[in-house]
Coordinates of C-alpha atoms in Angstrom, one line a residue:
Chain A
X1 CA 0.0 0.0 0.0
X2 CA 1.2 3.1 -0.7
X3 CA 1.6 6.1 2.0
X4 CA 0.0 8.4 -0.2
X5 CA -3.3 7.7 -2.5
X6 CA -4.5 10.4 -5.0
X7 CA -6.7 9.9 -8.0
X8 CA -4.9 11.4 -10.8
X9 CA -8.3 12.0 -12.8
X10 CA -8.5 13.7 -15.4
X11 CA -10.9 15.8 -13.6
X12 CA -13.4 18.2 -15.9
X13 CA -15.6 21.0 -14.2
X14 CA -17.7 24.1 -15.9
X15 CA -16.4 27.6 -14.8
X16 CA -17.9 28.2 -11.6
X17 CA -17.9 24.7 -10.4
X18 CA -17.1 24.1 -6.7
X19 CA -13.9 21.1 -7.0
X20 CA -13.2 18.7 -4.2
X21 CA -9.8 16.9 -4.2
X22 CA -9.3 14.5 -1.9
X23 CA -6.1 12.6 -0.7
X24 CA -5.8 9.1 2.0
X25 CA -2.8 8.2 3.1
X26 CA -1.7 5.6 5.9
X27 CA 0.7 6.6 7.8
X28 CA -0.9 7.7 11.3
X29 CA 2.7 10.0 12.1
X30 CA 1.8 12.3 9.5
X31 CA 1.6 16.1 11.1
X32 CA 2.1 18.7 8.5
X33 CA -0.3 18.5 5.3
X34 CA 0.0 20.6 2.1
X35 CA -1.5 21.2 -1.2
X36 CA 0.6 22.2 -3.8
X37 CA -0.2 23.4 -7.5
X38 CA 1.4 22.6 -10.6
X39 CA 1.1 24.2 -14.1
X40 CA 2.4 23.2 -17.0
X41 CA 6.0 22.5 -17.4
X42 CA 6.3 24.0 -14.2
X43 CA 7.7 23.1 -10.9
X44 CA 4.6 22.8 -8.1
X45 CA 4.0 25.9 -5.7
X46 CA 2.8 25.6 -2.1
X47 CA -1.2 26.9 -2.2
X48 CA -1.8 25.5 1.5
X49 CA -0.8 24.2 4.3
X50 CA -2.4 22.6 8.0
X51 CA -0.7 21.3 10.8
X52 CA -2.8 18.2 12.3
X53 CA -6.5 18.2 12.0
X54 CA -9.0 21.1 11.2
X55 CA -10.0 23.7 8.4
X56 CA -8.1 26.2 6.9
X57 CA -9.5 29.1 4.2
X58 CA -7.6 31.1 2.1
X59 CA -9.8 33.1 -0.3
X60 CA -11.5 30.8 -2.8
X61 CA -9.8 28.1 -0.9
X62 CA -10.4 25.3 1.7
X63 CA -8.0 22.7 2.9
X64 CA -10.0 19.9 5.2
X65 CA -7.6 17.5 7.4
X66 CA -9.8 14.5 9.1
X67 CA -6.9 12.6 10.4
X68 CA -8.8 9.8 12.6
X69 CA -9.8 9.3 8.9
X70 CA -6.5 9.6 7.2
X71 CA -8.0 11.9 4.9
X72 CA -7.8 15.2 3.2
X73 CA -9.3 17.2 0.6
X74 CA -9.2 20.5 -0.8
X75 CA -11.9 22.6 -1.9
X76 CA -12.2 25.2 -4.5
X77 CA -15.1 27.5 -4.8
X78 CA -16.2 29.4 -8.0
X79 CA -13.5 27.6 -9.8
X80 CA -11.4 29.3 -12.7
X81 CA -10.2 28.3 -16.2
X82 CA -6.9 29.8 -14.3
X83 CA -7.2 27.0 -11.7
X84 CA -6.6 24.3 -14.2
X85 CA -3.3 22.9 -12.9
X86 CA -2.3 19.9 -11.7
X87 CA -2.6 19.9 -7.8
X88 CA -0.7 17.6 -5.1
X89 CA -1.0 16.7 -1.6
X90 CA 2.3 16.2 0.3
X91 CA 2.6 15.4 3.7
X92 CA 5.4 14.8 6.6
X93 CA 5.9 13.6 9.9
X94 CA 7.6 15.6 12.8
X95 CA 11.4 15.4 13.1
X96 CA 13.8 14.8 10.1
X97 CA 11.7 13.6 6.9
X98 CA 11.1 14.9 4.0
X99 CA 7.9 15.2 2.3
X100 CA 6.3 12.3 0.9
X101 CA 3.5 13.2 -2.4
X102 CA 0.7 11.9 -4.0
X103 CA 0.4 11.4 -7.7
X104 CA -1.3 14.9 -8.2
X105 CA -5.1 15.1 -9.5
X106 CA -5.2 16.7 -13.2
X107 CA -7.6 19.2 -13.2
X108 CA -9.3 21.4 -15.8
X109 CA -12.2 24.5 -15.8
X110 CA -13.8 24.8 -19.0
X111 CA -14.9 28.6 -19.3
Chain B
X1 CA 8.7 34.6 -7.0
X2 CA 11.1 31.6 -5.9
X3 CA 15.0 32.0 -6.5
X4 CA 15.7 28.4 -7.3
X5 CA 16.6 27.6 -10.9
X6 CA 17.5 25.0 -12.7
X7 CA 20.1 23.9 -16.4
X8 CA 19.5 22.3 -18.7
X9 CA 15.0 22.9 -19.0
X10 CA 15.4 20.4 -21.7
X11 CA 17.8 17.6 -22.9
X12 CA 18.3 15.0 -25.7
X13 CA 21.5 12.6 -24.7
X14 CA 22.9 9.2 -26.3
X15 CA 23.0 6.7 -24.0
X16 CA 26.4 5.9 -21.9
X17 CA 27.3 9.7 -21.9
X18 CA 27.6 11.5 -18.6
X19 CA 25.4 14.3 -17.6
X20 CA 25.1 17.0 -15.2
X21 CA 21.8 18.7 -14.2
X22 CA 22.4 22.0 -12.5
X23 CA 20.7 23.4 -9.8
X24 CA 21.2 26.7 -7.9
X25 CA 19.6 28.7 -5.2
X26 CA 19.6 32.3 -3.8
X27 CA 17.8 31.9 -0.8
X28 CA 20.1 30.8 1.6
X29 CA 18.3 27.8 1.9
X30 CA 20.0 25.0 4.3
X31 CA 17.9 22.1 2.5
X32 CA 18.3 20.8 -0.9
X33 CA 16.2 18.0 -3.0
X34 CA 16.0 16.4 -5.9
X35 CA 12.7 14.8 -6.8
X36 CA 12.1 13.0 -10.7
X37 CA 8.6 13.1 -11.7
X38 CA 7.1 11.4 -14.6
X39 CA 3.4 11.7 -16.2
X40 CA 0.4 10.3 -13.3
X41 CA 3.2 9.2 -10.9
X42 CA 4.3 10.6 -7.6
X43 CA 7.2 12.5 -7.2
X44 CA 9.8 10.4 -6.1
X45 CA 12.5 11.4 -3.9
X46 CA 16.2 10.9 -5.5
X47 CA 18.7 12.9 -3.2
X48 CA 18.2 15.4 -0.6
X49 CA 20.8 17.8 1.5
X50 CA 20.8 19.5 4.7
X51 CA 23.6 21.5 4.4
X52 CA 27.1 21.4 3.1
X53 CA 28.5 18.3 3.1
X54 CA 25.4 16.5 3.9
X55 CA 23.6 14.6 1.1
X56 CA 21.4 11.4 1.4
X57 CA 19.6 8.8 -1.0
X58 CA 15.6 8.7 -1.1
X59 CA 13.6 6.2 -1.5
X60 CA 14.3 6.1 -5.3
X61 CA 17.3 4.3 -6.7
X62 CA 18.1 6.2 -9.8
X63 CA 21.8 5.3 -10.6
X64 CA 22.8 9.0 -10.1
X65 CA 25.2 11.3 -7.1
X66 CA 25.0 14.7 -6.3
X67 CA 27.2 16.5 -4.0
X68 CA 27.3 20.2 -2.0
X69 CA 30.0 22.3 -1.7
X70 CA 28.2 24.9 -1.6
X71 CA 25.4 26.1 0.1
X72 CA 23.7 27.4 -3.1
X73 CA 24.8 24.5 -5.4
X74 CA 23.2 21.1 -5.7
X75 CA 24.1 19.7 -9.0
X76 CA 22.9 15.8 -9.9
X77 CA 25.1 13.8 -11.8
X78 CA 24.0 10.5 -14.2
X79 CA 27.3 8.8 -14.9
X80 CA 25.6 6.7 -18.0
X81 CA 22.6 7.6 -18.9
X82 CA 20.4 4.7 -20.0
X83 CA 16.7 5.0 -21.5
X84 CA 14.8 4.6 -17.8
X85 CA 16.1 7.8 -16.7
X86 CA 14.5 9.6 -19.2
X87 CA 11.9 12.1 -16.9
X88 CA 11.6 15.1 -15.3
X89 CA 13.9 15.9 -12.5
X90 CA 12.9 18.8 -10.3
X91 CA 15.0 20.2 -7.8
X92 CA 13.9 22.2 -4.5
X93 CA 14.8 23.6 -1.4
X94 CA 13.3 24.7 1.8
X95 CA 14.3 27.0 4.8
X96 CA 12.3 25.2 7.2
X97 CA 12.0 21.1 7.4
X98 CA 8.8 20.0 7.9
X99 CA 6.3 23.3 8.0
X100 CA 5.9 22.5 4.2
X101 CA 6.9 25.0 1.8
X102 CA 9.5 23.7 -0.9
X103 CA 10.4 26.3 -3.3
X104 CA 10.8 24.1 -7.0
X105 CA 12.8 25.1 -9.8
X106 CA 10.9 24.6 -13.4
X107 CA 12.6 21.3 -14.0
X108 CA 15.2 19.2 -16.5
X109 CA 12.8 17.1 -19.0
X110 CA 15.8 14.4 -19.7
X111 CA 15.1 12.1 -23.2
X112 CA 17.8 9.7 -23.4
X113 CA 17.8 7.7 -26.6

């Protein structure tokens, strides 16, 4: 089993659309969670991050962290042609470990 | 904007020859990482640095070194390339170890023939 699971999609939404993105993983250490963004033949950019469990909002943004679940998700609101990217999780435990990624779900907003 | 970047963006090599994929930082950063990524998969660790002198394997055998001399300067080195290592690499560094935020450069896409 992988540590990480992500659906890779393709996912396809109208302008407007409100996205969910979700990520399980399996390792119970996990602490700090993060969604990164990738555009085309780019390298990925941080667009949130949460410490253990709970909500956080950044604009049109939501990151969720359920972590008796082992599950997180991101949400998008009034979704953009400009949010069609491909977006990661990544996660880490505390102490000395790098960050370990999911496959990255491929998302596009059709105006 | 993040200070990270990264030579060649894009290479064609024979196989056996030796390359080099540059990377270079002007943040200070203490950590250094390379990470290849191919179409649907995860990124997978390579190499990763904590400071000069410090380098360590991830959980992804690729055939290929890297060293640090410098704090700045994490170059990766394929001694023969071969066909499987054709990807993208990305490289990226962080000031902080586990609050999250790695700052990528835009990646080498490798072909090897």
């Amino acid at each position: 089993q992988k540590e990480v699971e992500q659906d890779p999609g393709p996912l396809s939404v109208p302008e407007g659309a409100i996205v969910s993105l979700n990520c399980t993983y399996s390792n119970s250490a996990f602490q700090y969670f993060m969604w990164y963004r990738q555009y085309s033949r780019k390298g990925p950019e941080l667009l949130m991050y949460t410490y253990s469990s709970g909500n956080k909002e950044d604009g049109r943004f939501t990151a969720q962290v359920d972590k008796s679940s082992k599950y997180i998700s991101l949400f998008i609101r009034d979704s953009q042609p400009s949010d069609s990217a491909t977006y990661l999780c990544a996660m880490s435990e505390m102490g000395n470990t790098p960050l370990v990624f999911g496959k990255g779900t491929r998302l596009s907003v059709i105006a | 904007e993040a200070d990270i970047y990264q030579t060649p963006r894009y290479l064609v090599i024979g196989t056996g020859k030796k390359i080099t994929l540059e990377c270079s930082q002007t943040m200070g950063h203490d950590k250094m990482y390379w990470y290849q990524q191919d179409p649907g998969m995860e990124l997978h660790l390579i190499h990763y640095s904590y400071g000069v002198n410090s380098t360590e394997k991830g959980d992804l055998s690729s055939e290929s070194t890297v060293s640090r001399i410098r704090t700045e300067h994490f170059p990766l080195t394929l001694e023969s390339a071969r066909p499987s290592h054709t990807s993208q690499y990305l490289c990226a560094s962080s000031a902080q170890l586990n609050t999250g935020e790695l700052f990528f450069g835009e990646g080498s896409r490798l072909t090897v023939l």
